[in-house]
Every structure is written in structure tokens, then in C-alpha cells.
Amino acid sequence: MTYTGGTMTGVTTAGYLDVYGITFTATGFEFYNTAYGRQIYNTCTFTFTGAGSGTLSLGTTNSTQMNEVQWQNCTLKFSATGQSIAAANASSPSGPFVWKGGSIDSAGSAPTTLFTGGTAGASCAITVIGTDLSALGSGKNLINLAQAGHTFRLIDCNLGASRSEEHTSELQSRETISYAV
């Protein structure tokens, strides 16, 4: 499935969605629900195109929240260093995002920051379990949140050979990061 009109906002549901084995290609992606629901993507690939700073948004900037999105054995491929996953990009709290298994595709670009902050006042619980993040390489940020309070859990992920963490006191009071490697 290829979307050529810019950001793919078609990942919208008013209920439950279960997708298997589809490749989504676009300059950006938005995941949100118009009513309570859950989106499950199993063995799918999300491929960014273009050289811009597109995002994979969990929620949208028009105040529509994401309820629950699960990725099971999914692959994410970036095409530019300015692309990222924007956590809780809605003005209200968003439901959990769980990425279990899968990887960042090493054939693509390594983004400067994997997870970036969304809209001020929003929050989201993000759990990444057993995912191969080693394609990010060294000198990259896993998480850089300047606006919102989120909970991150990186559990049994492959983070590559080196990593460092840096927090300001303001960010430490608003974010939780736990991981086991």
C-alpha cells in the first residue's frame, strides 16, 4: 500500500483494526481513533519517503487522541535523519503504544531522535519490547521530549554498542524511562 499525498492520515478507526503483512509507505503517518478502539499491526512495515522531517504521530494535532496501537514484529524504515515518532501529538492523553519485536530497518537513514515530544499537556504510555533498535547507531537520541509528560519502557531491546542518557531536571520530573538490556 503506497500513499503518495504526503502524510498518511488514513490510519484512523472508530473501532478495532487488525492488519497483517502490509507495507505502508508515506512521508508521515498519523494513528488515531474517533471512538474507543484498538489497532493491531502484525508483521507490517512502515516506510518513510522524502528528505523532510516527517513524523509518525501517535494522535493528531487536531486534538484527536490515539487509544491503543500495537505493533507486533513490525519494521520501521526512515528516509531522513529529521524523521521521528511523535509521542502523544494530541491535546488530550493518548492510549498506549506497544511495539513488540521487529526492528528499525538498517537499510534506511538513522533518525537523530527516535521519539520526540508532541503537544504540550499531552501524555502517552509507550512500551518497546524485544525490538532491534541497533540501526540507530551511536550518537543518536532514543528519546527527546521537551513538552509533554510520557512514560517509556524499553524492555529487552537491542540498543547497539553504545548509548548515553541525558536528562534535565525539568524532564526528569515529567518522564519515566525504564529498560532492561
PDB file of C-alpha atoms in Angstrom:
ATOM      1  CA  MET A   1       0.000   0.000   0.000  1.00  0.00           C
ATOM      2  CA  THR A   2       1.593   3.281  -1.050  1.00  0.00           C
ATOM      3  CA  TYR A   3       0.200   6.678  -0.199  1.00  0.00           C
ATOM      4  CA  THR A   4       1.624   9.485  -2.315  1.00  0.00           C
ATOM      5  CA  GLY A   5      -0.207  12.548  -0.994  1.00  0.00           C
ATOM      6  CA  GLY A   6       2.046  13.429   1.937  1.00  0.00           C
ATOM      7  CA  THR A   7       1.137  12.330   5.459  1.00  0.00           C
ATOM      8  CA  MET A   8      -0.970   9.193   5.554  1.00  0.00           C
ATOM      9  CA  THR A   9      -3.862  10.090   7.843  1.00  0.00           C
ATOM     10  CA  GLY A  10      -5.854   7.047   6.799  1.00  0.00           C
ATOM     11  CA  VAL A  11      -4.769   5.023   9.831  1.00  0.00           C
ATOM     12  CA  THR A  12      -7.965   6.145  11.582  1.00  0.00           C
ATOM     13  CA  THR A  13     -10.545   3.884  13.140  1.00  0.00           C
ATOM     14  CA  ALA A  14     -13.790   4.156  15.066  1.00  0.00           C
ATOM     15  CA  GLY A  15     -13.364   0.673  16.493  1.00  0.00           C
ATOM     16  CA  TYR A  16     -10.991  -2.254  16.134  1.00  0.00           C
ATOM     17  CA  LEU A  17      -8.498  -2.857  13.349  1.00  0.00           C
ATOM     18  CA  ASP A  18      -6.251  -5.894  12.848  1.00  0.00           C
ATOM     19  CA  VAL A  19      -3.757  -5.721   9.960  1.00  0.00           C
ATOM     20  CA  TYR A  20      -1.254  -8.366   8.861  1.00  0.00           C
ATOM     21  CA  GLY A  21       1.696  -8.176   6.469  1.00  0.00           C
ATOM     22  CA  ILE A  22       1.067  -4.815   4.771  1.00  0.00           C
ATOM     23  CA  THR A  23       3.760  -2.291   3.831  1.00  0.00           C
ATOM     24  CA  PHE A  24       2.710   1.328   4.347  1.00  0.00           C
ATOM     25  CA  THR A  25       4.766   3.972   2.514  1.00  0.00           C
ATOM     26  CA  ALA A  26       4.279   7.740   3.022  1.00  0.00           C
ATOM     27  CA  THR A  27       6.017  10.971   4.069  1.00  0.00           C
ATOM     28  CA  GLY A  28       4.400  10.639   7.528  1.00  0.00           C
ATOM     29  CA  PHE A  29       1.777   8.688   9.451  1.00  0.00           C
ATOM     30  CA  GLU A  30      -0.957   9.533  11.980  1.00  0.00           C
ATOM     31  CA  PHE A  31      -2.557   6.952  14.268  1.00  0.00           C
ATOM     32  CA  TYR A  32      -5.785   7.938  15.992  1.00  0.00           C
ATOM     33  CA  ASN A  33      -9.272   6.735  16.834  1.00  0.00           C
ATOM     34  CA  THR A  34     -12.544   8.630  16.501  1.00  0.00           C
ATOM     35  CA  ALA A  35     -14.031   6.404  19.204  1.00  0.00           C
ATOM     36  CA  TYR A  36     -12.574   3.836  21.574  1.00  0.00           C
ATOM     37  CA  GLY A  37     -10.753   1.127  19.729  1.00  0.00           C
ATOM     38  CA  ARG A  38      -7.538  -0.749  19.205  1.00  0.00           C
ATOM     39  CA  GLN A  39      -5.286  -1.012  16.176  1.00  0.00           C
ATOM     40  CA  ILE A  40      -3.046  -4.073  15.858  1.00  0.00           C
ATOM     41  CA  TYR A  41      -0.409  -4.287  13.130  1.00  0.00           C
ATOM     42  CA  ASN A  42       1.329  -7.657  12.804  1.00  0.00           C
ATOM     43  CA  THR A  43       4.393  -8.148  10.580  1.00  0.00           C
ATOM     44  CA  CYS A  44       3.857  -4.803   8.836  1.00  0.00           C
ATOM     45  CA  THR A  45       6.413  -2.317   7.515  1.00  0.00           C
ATOM     46  CA  PHE A  46       6.125   1.465   7.826  1.00  0.00           C
ATOM     47  CA  THR A  47       8.423   3.212   5.334  1.00  0.00           C
ATOM     48  CA  PHE A  48       9.021   6.950   5.313  1.00  0.00           C
ATOM     49  CA  THR A  49       9.672   8.640   1.975  1.00  0.00           C
ATOM     50  CA  GLY A  50      11.167  12.024   1.223  1.00  0.00           C
ATOM     51  CA  ALA A  51      14.010  14.009   2.724  1.00  0.00           C
ATOM     52  CA  GLY A  52      11.913  16.083   5.120  1.00  0.00           C
ATOM     53  CA  SER A  53      11.153  15.890   8.801  1.00  0.00           C
ATOM     54  CA  GLY A  54       8.027  13.731   8.671  1.00  0.00           C
ATOM     55  CA  THR A  55       6.636  12.127  11.787  1.00  0.00           C
ATOM     56  CA  LEU A  56       4.791   9.046  12.803  1.00  0.00           C
ATOM     57  CA  SER A  57       2.264  10.766  15.106  1.00  0.00           C
ATOM     58  CA  LEU A  58       0.566   8.995  17.988  1.00  0.00           C
ATOM     59  CA  GLY A  59      -2.606  11.101  17.963  1.00  0.00           C
ATOM     60  CA  THR A  60      -3.105  14.170  15.773  1.00  0.00           C
ATOM     61  CA  THR A  61      -2.589  17.879  16.091  1.00  0.00           C
ATOM     62  CA  ASN A  62      -6.351  18.459  15.747  1.00  0.00           C
ATOM     63  CA  SER A  63      -6.952  17.129  19.293  1.00  0.00           C
ATOM     64  CA  THR A  64      -7.924  13.611  18.229  1.00  0.00           C
ATOM     65  CA  GLN A  65      -6.364  11.125  20.593  1.00  0.00           C
ATOM     66  CA  MET A  66      -4.946   7.729  19.899  1.00  0.00           C
ATOM     67  CA  ASN A  67      -6.485   4.969  22.001  1.00  0.00           C
ATOM     68  CA  GLU A  68      -4.376   1.826  21.664  1.00  0.00           C
ATOM     69  CA  VAL A  69      -1.911   0.901  18.930  1.00  0.00           C
ATOM     70  CA  GLN A  70       0.113  -2.314  18.954  1.00  0.00           C
ATOM     71  CA  TRP A  71       2.915  -3.231  16.583  1.00  0.00           C
ATOM     72  CA  GLN A  72       3.880  -6.903  16.611  1.00  0.00           C
ATOM     73  CA  ASN A  73       7.048  -7.774  14.675  1.00  0.00           C
ATOM     74  CA  CYS A  74       6.805  -4.568  12.630  1.00  0.00           C
ATOM     75  CA  THR A  75       9.646  -2.772  10.871  1.00  0.00           C
ATOM     76  CA  LEU A  76      10.109   0.991  10.657  1.00  0.00           C
ATOM     77  CA  LYS A  77      12.271   2.473   7.890  1.00  0.00           C
ATOM     78  CA  PHE A  78      13.314   6.130   7.893  1.00  0.00           C
ATOM     79  CA  SER A  79      14.460   8.012   4.794  1.00  0.00           C
ATOM     80  CA  ALA A  80      15.863  11.128   6.538  1.00  0.00           C
ATOM     81  CA  THR A  81      17.576  11.943   9.825  1.00  0.00           C
ATOM     82  CA  GLY A  82      14.884  14.516  10.786  1.00  0.00           C
ATOM     83  CA  GLN A  83      12.059  11.950  10.867  1.00  0.00           C
ATOM     84  CA  SER A  84      10.771  10.581  14.188  1.00  0.00           C
ATOM     85  CA  ILE A  85       7.933   9.082  16.194  1.00  0.00           C
ATOM     86  CA  ALA A  86       5.991  11.944  17.839  1.00  0.00           C
ATOM     87  CA  ALA A  87       4.593  10.823  21.191  1.00  0.00           C
ATOM     88  CA  ALA A  88       1.039  11.955  22.024  1.00  0.00           C
ATOM     89  CA  ASN A  89       0.590  14.573  19.349  1.00  0.00           C
ATOM     90  CA  ALA A  90      -2.892  15.416  20.672  1.00  0.00           C
ATOM     91  CA  SER A  91      -4.092  17.904  23.275  1.00  0.00           C
ATOM     92  CA  SER A  92      -5.546  15.092  25.412  1.00  0.00           C
ATOM     93  CA  PRO A  93      -3.844  11.981  26.813  1.00  0.00           C
ATOM     94  CA  SER A  94      -3.394   9.156  24.329  1.00  0.00           C
ATOM     95  CA  GLY A  95      -3.671   5.452  24.941  1.00  0.00           C
ATOM     96  CA  PRO A  96      -0.751   3.056  24.987  1.00  0.00           C
ATOM     97  CA  PHE A  97       1.578   2.397  22.083  1.00  0.00           C
ATOM     98  CA  VAL A  98       3.250  -1.022  22.280  1.00  0.00           C
ATOM     99  CA  TRP A  99       5.953  -2.117  19.822  1.00  0.00           C
ATOM    100  CA  LYS A 100       6.843  -5.756  20.412  1.00  0.00           C
ATOM    101  CA  GLY A 101       9.531  -7.347  18.258  1.00  0.00           C
ATOM    102  CA  GLY A 102      10.525  -6.073  14.857  1.00  0.00           C
ATOM    103  CA  SER A 103      13.212  -3.510  14.153  1.00  0.00           C
ATOM    104  CA  ILE A 104      14.412  -0.261  12.676  1.00  0.00           C
ATOM    105  CA  ASP A 105      15.436  -1.113   9.102  1.00  0.00           C
ATOM    106  CA  SER A 106      19.206  -0.668   8.791  1.00  0.00           C
ATOM    107  CA  ALA A 107      18.852  -0.018   5.038  1.00  0.00           C
ATOM    108  CA  GLY A 108      17.241   3.354   5.801  1.00  0.00           C
ATOM    109  CA  SER A 109      18.523   6.519   7.441  1.00  0.00           C
ATOM    110  CA  ALA A 110      19.089   6.632  11.185  1.00  0.00           C
ATOM    111  CA  PRO A 111      16.992   9.443  12.680  1.00  0.00           C
ATOM    112  CA  THR A 112      18.685  11.915  15.000  1.00  0.00           C
ATOM    113  CA  THR A 113      15.969  11.199  17.611  1.00  0.00           C
ATOM    114  CA  LEU A 114      13.621   8.195  17.610  1.00  0.00           C
ATOM    115  CA  PHE A 115      10.886   9.546  19.934  1.00  0.00           C
ATOM    116  CA  THR A 116      10.111  13.253  20.109  1.00  0.00           C
ATOM    117  CA  GLY A 117       7.583  15.163  22.217  1.00  0.00           C
ATOM    118  CA  GLY A 118       4.180  16.069  20.946  1.00  0.00           C
ATOM    119  CA  THR A 119       1.677  18.703  22.007  1.00  0.00           C
ATOM    120  CA  ALA A 120       2.087  20.432  25.374  1.00  0.00           C
ATOM    121  CA  GLY A 121      -0.135  18.866  28.037  1.00  0.00           C
ATOM    122  CA  ALA A 122      -0.474  15.515  26.267  1.00  0.00           C
ATOM    123  CA  SER A 123       0.794  12.209  27.566  1.00  0.00           C
ATOM    124  CA  CYS A 124       1.235   8.670  26.314  1.00  0.00           C
ATOM    125  CA  ALA A 125       2.491   5.343  27.668  1.00  0.00           C
ATOM    126  CA  ILE A 126       4.992   3.858  25.229  1.00  0.00           C
ATOM    127  CA  THR A 127       6.423   0.357  25.628  1.00  0.00           C
ATOM    128  CA  VAL A 128       9.017  -1.129  23.294  1.00  0.00           C
ATOM    129  CA  ILE A 129       9.731  -4.814  23.952  1.00  0.00           C
ATOM    130  CA  GLY A 130      12.350  -7.016  22.292  1.00  0.00           C
ATOM    131  CA  THR A 131      12.776  -4.634  19.362  1.00  0.00           C
ATOM    132  CA  ASP A 132      16.062  -4.270  17.486  1.00  0.00           C
ATOM    133  CA  LEU A 133      16.957  -0.575  17.645  1.00  0.00           C
ATOM    134  CA  SER A 134      20.638  -1.104  16.826  1.00  0.00           C
ATOM    135  CA  ALA A 135      20.261   0.505  13.374  1.00  0.00           C
ATOM    136  CA  LEU A 136      20.090   3.855  15.181  1.00  0.00           C
ATOM    137  CA  GLY A 137      23.845   3.541  15.727  1.00  0.00           C
ATOM    138  CA  SER A 138      25.811   5.725  18.111  1.00  0.00           C
ATOM    139  CA  GLY A 139      25.394   9.434  18.701  1.00  0.00           C
ATOM    140  CA  LYS A 140      21.590   9.303  18.323  1.00  0.00           C
ATOM    141  CA  ASN A 141      18.861  10.078  20.857  1.00  0.00           C
ATOM    142  CA  LEU A 142      16.297   7.444  21.740  1.00  0.00           C
ATOM    143  CA  ILE A 143      14.011   9.936  23.473  1.00  0.00           C
ATOM    144  CA  ASN A 144      13.981  13.742  23.431  1.00  0.00           C
ATOM    145  CA  LEU A 145      10.884  15.256  24.988  1.00  0.00           C
ATOM    146  CA  ALA A 146      10.709  18.982  25.518  1.00  0.00           C
ATOM    147  CA  GLN A 147       6.952  19.436  26.002  1.00  0.00           C
ATOM    148  CA  ALA A 148       4.962  16.510  27.284  1.00  0.00           C
ATOM    149  CA  GLY A 149       4.979  14.023  30.175  1.00  0.00           C
ATOM    150  CA  HIS A 150       5.208  10.450  28.945  1.00  0.00           C
ATOM    151  CA  THR A 151       6.065   7.016  30.285  1.00  0.00           C
ATOM    152  CA  PHE A 152       8.598   4.997  28.292  1.00  0.00           C
ATOM    153  CA  ARG A 153       9.583   1.400  28.835  1.00  0.00           C
ATOM    154  CA  LEU A 154      12.340  -0.143  26.705  1.00  0.00           C
ATOM    155  CA  ILE A 155      12.466  -3.825  27.655  1.00  0.00           C
ATOM    156  CA  ASP A 156      14.959  -6.330  26.243  1.00  0.00           C
ATOM    157  CA  CYS A 157      15.692  -4.138  23.221  1.00  0.00           C
ATOM    158  CA  ASN A 158      18.912  -4.284  21.223  1.00  0.00           C
ATOM    159  CA  LEU A 159      20.285  -0.766  21.582  1.00  0.00           C
ATOM    160  CA  GLY A 160      23.586  -1.309  19.805  1.00  0.00           C
ATOM    161  CA  ALA A 161      27.108  -0.991  21.141  1.00  0.00           C
ATOM    162  CA  SER A 162      26.863   2.356  22.940  1.00  0.00           C
ATOM    163  CA  ARG A 163      24.250   4.604  24.415  1.00  0.00           C
ATOM    164  CA  SER A 164      24.102   7.574  26.737  1.00  0.00           C
ATOM    165  CA  GLU A 165      21.346   9.276  28.646  1.00  0.00           C
ATOM    166  CA  GLU A 166      20.974  12.927  29.455  1.00  0.00           C
ATOM    167  CA  HIS A 167      18.117  14.499  31.344  1.00  0.00           C
ATOM    168  CA  THR A 168      17.409  17.992  32.539  1.00  0.00           C
ATOM    169  CA  SER A 169      15.772  18.287  35.958  1.00  0.00           C
ATOM    170  CA  GLU A 170      12.605  19.556  34.231  1.00  0.00           C
ATOM    171  CA  LEU A 171      12.407  16.483  32.003  1.00  0.00           C
ATOM    172  CA  GLN A 172      13.202  14.123  34.867  1.00  0.00           C
ATOM    173  CA  SER A 173      10.158  15.366  36.739  1.00  0.00           C
ATOM    174  CA  ARG A 174       7.889  14.679  33.750  1.00  0.00           C
ATOM    175  CA  GLU A 175       9.147  11.457  32.207  1.00  0.00           C
ATOM    176  CA  THR A 176       9.830   7.909  33.282  1.00  0.00           C
ATOM    177  CA  ILE A 177      12.247   5.710  31.389  1.00  0.00           C
ATOM    178  CA  SER A 178      12.825   2.107  32.343  1.00  0.00           C
ATOM    179  CA  TYR A 179      14.656  -0.526  30.380  1.00  0.00           C
ATOM    180  CA  ALA A 180      16.328  -3.877  30.667  1.00  0.00           C
ATOM    181  CA  VAL A 181      19.008  -4.765  28.130  1.00  0.00           C
TER     182      VAL A 181
END
